[in-house]
Amino acid sequence: MKLNAKSPEGVLAEKWDKHKFNIKLVNPANKRKYDIIVVGTGLAGASAAASLAELGYNVKSFCFQDSPRRAHSIAAQGGINAAKNYQNDGDSVFRLFYDTIKGGDYRSREANVYRLSQVSVNIIDQCVAQGVPFAREYGGLLDNRSFGGAQVSRTFYAKGQTGQQLLLGAYQALSRQVANGKVKLYPRTEMLELVIKEGKARGIVVRNLITGEIESHSAHAVLLCSGGYGNVFYLSTNAMGSNATASWRAHRKGAFFANPCFTQIHPTCIPVSGSYQSKLTLMSESLRNDGRVWVPKKIEDAEAIRQGKKTPEDIKEEERDYYLERRYPSFGNLVPRDVASRNAKYVCDEGRGVGKTGLAVYLDFRDAILREGRKVVESQLIEYNGSVKEYEKAKGKPYDELIYVEGKKIIEAKYGNLFDMYQRITDDNPYETPMMIYPAVHYTMGGLWVDYNLMTSVEGLYALGEANFSDHGANRLGASALMQGLADGYFVIPYTIGDYLAKIGHADKLDTADEAFKEAETEVKARIEKLLAIKGEKSVDDFHRELGKIMWEYCGMSRNAEGLKYAKGKIQELRKEFWSNVKVTGENDELNQTLEKALRVADFMELGELMIDDALDREESCGGHFREEFQTEEGEALRNDEDYAYVSAWAYKGENQPHELHKEQLTFENVKLTQRSYK
Amino acid sequence: MNLTLKIWRQKNNKEKGKMVTYKVQDISDDMSFLEMMDVLNEELLKKGEEPVAFDHDCREGICGMCSMYINGHPHGPERTTTCQLHMRSFKDGDTITIEPWRAKGFPVVKDLVVDRSAFDRIIQAGGFVSVNTGVSVDANEIPIAKDVASEAMDAATCIGCGACVAACKNASAMLFVSAKISHLGLLPQGKTEKNRRVQRMIAQMDAEEFGACTNTGACAAECPKSISLVNIARMNREYFAAKVASEA
Ligand SMILES: Cc1cc2nc3c(=O)[nH]c(=O)nc-3n(C[C@H](O)[C@H](O)[C@H](O)COP(=O)(O)OP(=O)(O)OC[C@H]3O[C@@H](n4cnc5c(N)ncnc54)[C@H](O)[C@@H]3O)c2cc1C
Ligand code: FES
């Protein structure tokens, strides 16, 4: 099957406008005759549901949390990109497009990324109009910062809570439509199956998480906005409930899964502290602007630290290895996420990791504190005619201490809330001793394959936000996921869905009494009964932890063919064991959190295997996907554009059958493919 | 450390609940409170007993889902969310009492899980700015003073967890409602509909059977996000102004 991405013809900058003009419109009076299901209430789902309801469609909105406002998007910290060029520093739609394509290591589709950059400016206007309290400058205009090594300041933010504020904006817009009667909310409701008839998505089967009832919902189109699948790894920065079930069930029914092996591992997370660890906490990327990353040069020193015989302060300057600064003199501590993560792994693999487990590196603010402190103190010293004595006398403290105190104030103003959070979790004071960090799974670039209209390979089924694969290629830039989620929901789907709905007409909808629904319901019930009947020995978390370990070890920061093949076998064994030895207590007809987890972990295991297939197929290194066999002499990622400039789109072929690979060839007409270099 | 836990168990909304005592061993200081609960639940499960149901998701203190009433305080002894509370706040041999939020507006669903959909309905009553997608006003068209924007941000920081209601002897929802009214009312974009907003949200709050505010301030004292009582005063002012305006 040849995949048709439906990228419009013509000049890049005109594609979207032309496309909007060419697609069919639904007559305003007819919109109320169409029903749309939106699974997910994160940035993508809430913005889509609200916007579609405003247009007049009838929307049903689903989430598994107790309120739409709690979707995982709420946790995003850093910010959202937009090509507003408010700072007059040379940003433009084209620059954001270019940075995103290049950052994604040339594995995304030009037309989609350009559109994303175009609508980014509308997002900010929309959010401000909704009352999102973005940070502002003294003049009352919006403030920006530079994020993730970008060379322009295009990131808008609301303290360290940008995701929260954007989501509340979308949630409020959604709430307004609930009040208008155009959206019906289904919180604590989980989609467990997609219903298809005659090749078209017709609705979904859900479980009411409080009563356990299995219900069918029918619609003219189904939108999956169900987030990413980082929790395949068990430990990640994702929320505990984030899962792949909606996407995976749709995949089993015919939706292709694209680039599943493209996962993003974030370099600055709080390290694992024990086997009971349930999730990992992100420390904002911005910390790398001032923190210096290091480990001891000597393995003996690292060992002594691990055993508690030495502290970081005991390691003299010349005994420290600031390995990012050493290896990447021009970018230093600000190399992209994938590079920083991989290097942390290398030094820990060498035995130079710190912390109790040896799986941590230092992020040290000492020099930043002293540097900033010196600036302040030197400027104050002028008032005392440059006399240190006078100055010390007036301030009542020794000079060196004054430098520290003043420097600490500056660092506190910048990162105070992050330092507090770190101290709350680790009980260490990062002003006095270096932070410890380690990479953790953070985001999944892969997802359901979609065309330019965000439609999957199943007609009438769409995927938005992190659930699709569309815009970030092999690596996502910081502050671009929020942008993409809202672009999809506010500014793309409201147009593109009309084309399909107008084509099928409002009569083309299935009754939930149809056998297609009944069959899907039966399938779901059987799956649940099967799980409850196993009554094995091991908990769902036991299996999930094991799966995570396999994935992290063999399909994490770096991969090789041998390891991947081994891991595939391991997962198959684990899956078998799961279906014969998992213990799920309780019944279906009640709030049963163990059952919820079991259903999700069962799907994670299948997806894990596909991620491995994909990683095996891609015999090159690009972005977050690092194949050890394919690296330059200096140990950097070696891309192979000749053979691998494609999107892998995998088709499900049945239980225990190998997946089938379809390739969407990527063509680049507006950018030149270059090798990323941060030396 | 070893601990004794007294936990509220309730099968569902219809049946009566009761406190049940459990023991947990070898709890480490570095564990979060919810990880300690995970340990208990794994043990229960392996014994064939039903794990304790509780709400949680982000475990980063931002989604507002976790909601345990610990030793007489919503979210426990520290000023943070349950998920950000760590076991180093307790000591070996402690007995810890764990209950759900208790309020008429938040009926218990199971064990420690309550129904907070009343909060959603209050927002639906008016906690928004009435703009459709596709506004064409540039974001920098209306400057907003930095201090006003950050005051709005402080109010908007509310995570909707409901600790304020759980902390209040009258189970009042004033802090939650006033935070949203402040957030939107402070900004030029939200000012236009402020009379309507405050009246409708308060009417909905009353309909959900949240109690009256008697200014004891327990809500703000226990709020994990330090939402200030100033918001309640501001809401009251807006409410009376709106009343006068609608009666005039
Ligand atoms: C800690 C952290 C910080 C981040 N910071 C940033 C940042 O600063 N900038 C940035 O751009 N990005 C950031 N990201 C990434 C970004 O937050 C996410 O990619 C984005 O929010 C995903 O949004 P979404 O709408 O696609 O999905 P989500 O917000 O994950 O929402 C998924 C929704 O689907 C629902 N759902 C899922 N499965 C089902 C089912 N089976 N049935 C019913 N409902 C279901 C859930 O209930 C939820 O409502 C961060 C991510 C993390 C983890
Ligand atoms: S679990 Fe999200 S705030 Fe506690």
CSV table of C-alpha atoms in Angstrom, one decimal, chain A residues 47 50-51 54 64-72 74-77 84 86 122 124-143 158-161 164-165 168 171-179 185 187-188 210 234 237-242 273 276-282 356 421 423-427 489-491 494 537-542 545 583-587 590-594 597, chain B residues 11-12 28-32 34-36 38-39 41-42 44-60 62-66 78-80 84-86 88-89 109-111 113-117 119-121 123-150 152-162 176 180 183-184 187 189-190 193 200 225:
chain,number,residue,atom,x,y,z
A,47,SER,CA,-8.7,22.6,22.2
A,50,ALA,CA,-14.0,23.2,22.3
A,51,SER,CA,-13.3,24.5,18.8
A,54,GLU,CA,-18.1,26.3,18.8
A,64,PHE,CA,-9.8,8.7,32.4
A,65,GLN,CA,-9.1,11.3,35.1
A,66,ASP,CA,-11.8,12.7,37.3
A,67,SER,CA,-11.8,16.0,35.5
A,68,PRO,CA,-10.7,17.1,32.0
A,69,ARG,CA,-8.4,19.7,33.7
A,70,ARG,CA,-6.1,17.0,35.0
A,71,ALA,CA,-4.8,15.7,31.7
A,72,HIS,CA,-1.1,15.2,31.6
A,74,ILE,CA,-1.0,20.2,33.0
A,75,ALA,CA,2.5,19.2,34.0
A,76,ALA,CA,4.5,20.9,31.2
A,77,GLN,CA,6.8,23.5,32.8
A,84,LYS,CA,6.0,36.0,16.8
A,86,TYR,CA,8.3,40.1,19.3
A,122,ASN,CA,-2.4,32.4,16.3
A,124,ILE,CA,-0.6,32.9,21.4
A,125,ASP,CA,-3.3,35.3,20.3
A,126,GLN,CA,-5.9,32.8,21.2
A,127,CYS,CA,-4.5,31.9,24.6
A,128,VAL,CA,-4.1,35.6,25.6
A,129,ALA,CA,-7.7,36.2,24.6
A,130,GLN,CA,-8.8,33.4,26.9
A,131,GLY,CA,-7.0,34.9,29.8
A,132,VAL,CA,-3.8,32.8,29.9
A,133,PRO,CA,-1.6,34.8,32.3
A,134,PHE,CA,1.7,34.6,30.3
A,135,ALA,CA,4.8,36.3,31.8
A,136,ARG,CA,5.1,40.0,30.9
A,137,GLU,CA,7.7,42.6,30.8
A,138,TYR,CA,7.5,45.9,32.8
A,139,GLY,CA,6.1,47.6,29.7
A,140,GLY,CA,3.1,45.2,29.8
A,141,LEU,CA,4.1,43.3,26.7
A,142,LEU,CA,4.7,39.6,26.6
A,143,ASP,CA,8.0,38.2,27.7
A,158,ALA,CA,3.7,31.3,32.6
A,159,LYS,CA,6.2,30.9,35.5
A,160,GLY,CA,7.2,27.2,35.5
A,161,GLN,CA,3.6,26.2,34.9
A,164,GLN,CA,-1.1,24.2,33.4
A,165,GLN,CA,-2.1,27.6,32.3
A,168,LEU,CA,-6.8,25.6,32.0
A,171,TYR,CA,-10.5,23.5,29.7
A,172,GLN,CA,-12.4,26.7,30.3
A,173,ALA,CA,-13.2,27.0,26.6
A,174,LEU,CA,-14.4,23.4,26.8
A,175,SER,CA,-16.4,24.1,30.0
A,176,ARG,CA,-18.2,27.0,28.2
A,177,GLN,CA,-19.3,24.5,25.5
A,178,VAL,CA,-20.5,22.1,28.1
A,179,ALA,CA,-22.7,24.9,29.4
A,185,LEU,CA,-18.2,15.2,29.2
A,187,PRO,CA,-14.7,11.8,32.9
A,188,ARG,CA,-13.4,8.6,34.5
A,210,ILE,CA,-16.7,3.8,38.5
A,234,TYR,CA,7.6,2.1,33.5
A,237,THR,CA,8.3,11.9,33.5
A,238,ASN,CA,4.8,11.1,32.3
A,239,ALA,CA,1.8,11.0,34.7
A,240,MET,CA,1.1,7.6,36.2
A,241,GLY,CA,-2.0,7.1,34.2
A,242,SER,CA,-0.6,8.1,30.8
A,273,SER,CA,16.4,6.6,44.5
A,276,TYR,CA,9.9,1.5,45.0
A,277,GLN,CA,10.3,4.4,42.6
A,278,SER,CA,7.1,5.1,40.8
A,279,LYS,CA,7.9,8.0,38.5
A,280,LEU,CA,10.7,10.4,37.6
A,281,THR,CA,10.6,14.1,38.0
A,282,LEU,CA,11.8,16.5,35.4
A,356,LYS,CA,24.2,5.8,45.8
A,421,MET,CA,11.2,21.0,44.4
A,423,GLN,CA,15.2,19.7,47.8
A,424,ARG,CA,11.8,18.4,48.7
A,425,ILE,CA,12.3,15.2,46.8
A,426,THR,CA,16.0,14.5,47.5
A,427,ASP,CA,16.5,16.3,50.8
A,489,GLY,CA,-6.7,21.2,18.2
A,490,TYR,CA,-7.5,24.9,17.6
A,491,PHE,CA,-6.3,25.5,14.1
A,494,PRO,CA,-11.6,22.4,12.8
A,537,GLU,CA,1.1,-14.6,41.6
A,538,LYS,CA,2.6,-11.5,40.2
A,539,SER,CA,1.3,-8.0,40.4
A,540,VAL,CA,0.7,-5.8,37.4
A,541,ASP,CA,3.4,-3.5,38.6
A,542,ASP,CA,5.9,-6.4,38.7
A,545,ARG,CA,8.6,-2.8,36.0
A,583,LYS,CA,-2.9,-11.2,39.7
A,584,VAL,CA,-5.9,-8.8,39.3
A,585,THR,CA,-8.1,-8.6,42.4
A,586,GLY,CA,-11.6,-7.4,42.6
A,587,GLU,CA,-14.4,-7.4,40.1
A,590,GLU,CA,-16.6,-1.4,40.6
A,591,LEU,CA,-13.8,1.1,40.7
A,592,ASN,CA,-10.9,-1.3,40.1
A,593,GLN,CA,-7.6,0.5,39.6
A,594,THR,CA,-5.7,-2.8,39.4
A,597,LYS,CA,-3.5,-0.9,35.1
B,11,LYS,CA,-16.6,-0.2,49.1
B,12,ASN,CA,-18.7,2.3,47.2
B,28,SER,CA,12.5,4.6,53.4
B,29,ASP,CA,12.8,8.3,54.1
B,30,ASP,CA,13.1,9.0,50.4
B,31,MET,CA,9.8,7.5,49.5
B,32,SER,CA,6.9,9.8,48.6
B,34,LEU,CA,2.1,7.7,47.6
B,35,GLU,CA,5.0,5.3,47.1
B,36,MET,CA,4.5,4.2,50.6
B,38,ASP,CA,2.0,1.6,46.6
B,39,VAL,CA,4.1,-0.6,48.9
B,41,ASN,CA,-1.1,-2.0,48.0
B,42,GLU,CA,1.4,-4.5,46.6
B,44,LEU,CA,-2.5,-6.3,50.1
B,45,LEU,CA,-2.7,-7.5,46.5
B,46,LYS,CA,-0.3,-10.4,47.1
B,47,LYS,CA,-2.3,-11.4,50.1
B,48,GLY,CA,-5.4,-11.4,47.9
B,49,GLU,CA,-6.9,-8.4,49.6
B,50,GLU,CA,-8.2,-5.4,47.7
B,51,PRO,CA,-5.7,-2.5,47.4
B,52,VAL,CA,-6.8,0.8,48.8
B,53,ALA,CA,-8.2,3.0,46.0
B,54,PHE,CA,-6.8,6.5,45.8
B,55,ASP,CA,-6.7,9.3,43.2
B,56,HIS,CA,-3.3,10.4,41.8
B,57,ASP,CA,-1.8,11.0,38.4
B,58,CYS,CA,1.1,13.5,37.8
B,59,ARG,CA,2.8,12.9,41.2
B,60,GLU,CA,4.5,16.2,40.6
B,62,ILE,CA,0.3,20.0,39.6
B,63,CYS,CA,-2.6,18.0,38.4
B,64,GLY,CA,-4.6,18.3,41.6
B,65,MET,CA,-5.7,14.7,41.5
B,66,CYS,CA,-4.2,13.3,44.8
B,78,GLU,CA,3.5,19.9,55.1
B,79,ARG,CA,2.2,22.6,52.8
B,80,THR,CA,2.3,20.6,49.7
B,84,GLN,CA,4.9,15.7,47.1
B,85,LEU,CA,4.8,14.7,50.8
B,86,HIS,CA,7.8,12.5,51.6
B,88,ARG,CA,11.0,11.8,56.0
B,89,SER,CA,8.2,14.0,57.5
B,109,VAL,CA,-16.7,7.1,45.5
B,110,LYS,CA,-14.6,4.4,47.1
B,111,ASP,CA,-12.0,4.3,49.9
B,113,VAL,CA,-11.5,8.5,46.1
B,114,VAL,CA,-14.2,11.3,46.1
B,115,ASP,CA,-16.3,12.9,43.4
B,116,ARG,CA,-15.2,16.4,42.7
B,117,SER,CA,-17.2,17.0,39.6
B,119,PHE,CA,-15.8,21.9,40.7
B,120,ASP,CA,-16.2,21.3,37.0
B,121,ARG,CA,-19.8,22.4,37.1
B,123,ILE,CA,-16.4,26.4,36.1
B,124,GLN,CA,-19.0,25.6,33.5
B,125,ALA,CA,-21.3,28.2,35.2
B,126,GLY,CA,-19.0,31.0,34.2
B,127,GLY,CA,-15.3,30.3,34.8
B,128,PHE,CA,-14.2,31.3,31.3
B,129,VAL,CA,-13.8,34.1,28.9
B,130,SER,CA,-16.4,34.0,26.1
B,131,VAL,CA,-14.2,33.9,23.0
B,132,ASN,CA,-14.3,31.5,20.2
B,133,THR,CA,-11.3,30.0,18.5
B,134,GLY,CA,-9.9,32.2,15.8
B,135,VAL,CA,-9.7,35.7,17.5
B,136,SER,CA,-7.6,38.0,15.3
B,137,VAL,CA,-6.5,40.4,18.0
B,138,ASP,CA,-2.7,40.3,18.3
B,139,ALA,CA,-1.5,39.1,21.7
B,140,ASN,CA,0.4,42.3,22.3
B,141,GLU,CA,-2.5,44.6,21.4
B,142,ILE,CA,-3.5,45.0,25.0
B,143,PRO,CA,-0.5,45.6,27.4
B,144,ILE,CA,-1.1,44.2,30.9
B,145,ALA,CA,1.0,45.6,33.7
B,146,LYS,CA,3.5,43.0,35.0
B,147,ASP,CA,2.2,43.1,38.6
B,148,VAL,CA,-1.4,42.6,37.4
B,149,ALA,CA,-0.4,39.7,35.2
B,150,SER,CA,1.5,38.1,38.0
B,152,ALA,CA,-3.7,36.9,38.0
B,153,MET,CA,-1.1,34.1,37.6
B,154,ASP,CA,-0.9,33.6,41.4
B,155,ALA,CA,-4.7,33.1,41.5
B,156,ALA,CA,-4.6,30.9,38.4
B,157,THR,CA,-2.1,28.6,40.1
B,158,CYS,CA,-5.0,26.8,41.9
B,159,ILE,CA,-4.9,23.1,41.0
B,160,GLY,CA,-8.5,22.4,41.9
B,161,CYS,CA,-7.6,19.7,44.3
B,162,GLY,CA,-10.3,20.6,46.9
B,176,PHE,CA,-11.4,27.7,44.9
B,180,LYS,CA,-10.9,31.7,39.3
B,183,HIS,CA,-7.7,35.3,37.8
B,184,LEU,CA,-10.2,36.2,35.1
B,187,LEU,CA,-7.3,40.6,33.3
B,189,GLN,CA,-9.9,40.0,28.7
B,190,GLY,CA,-12.0,38.7,31.5
B,193,GLU,CA,-18.3,39.5,31.8
B,200,ARG,CA,-23.4,32.5,38.2
B,225,LYS,CA,-0.4,26.3,46.3
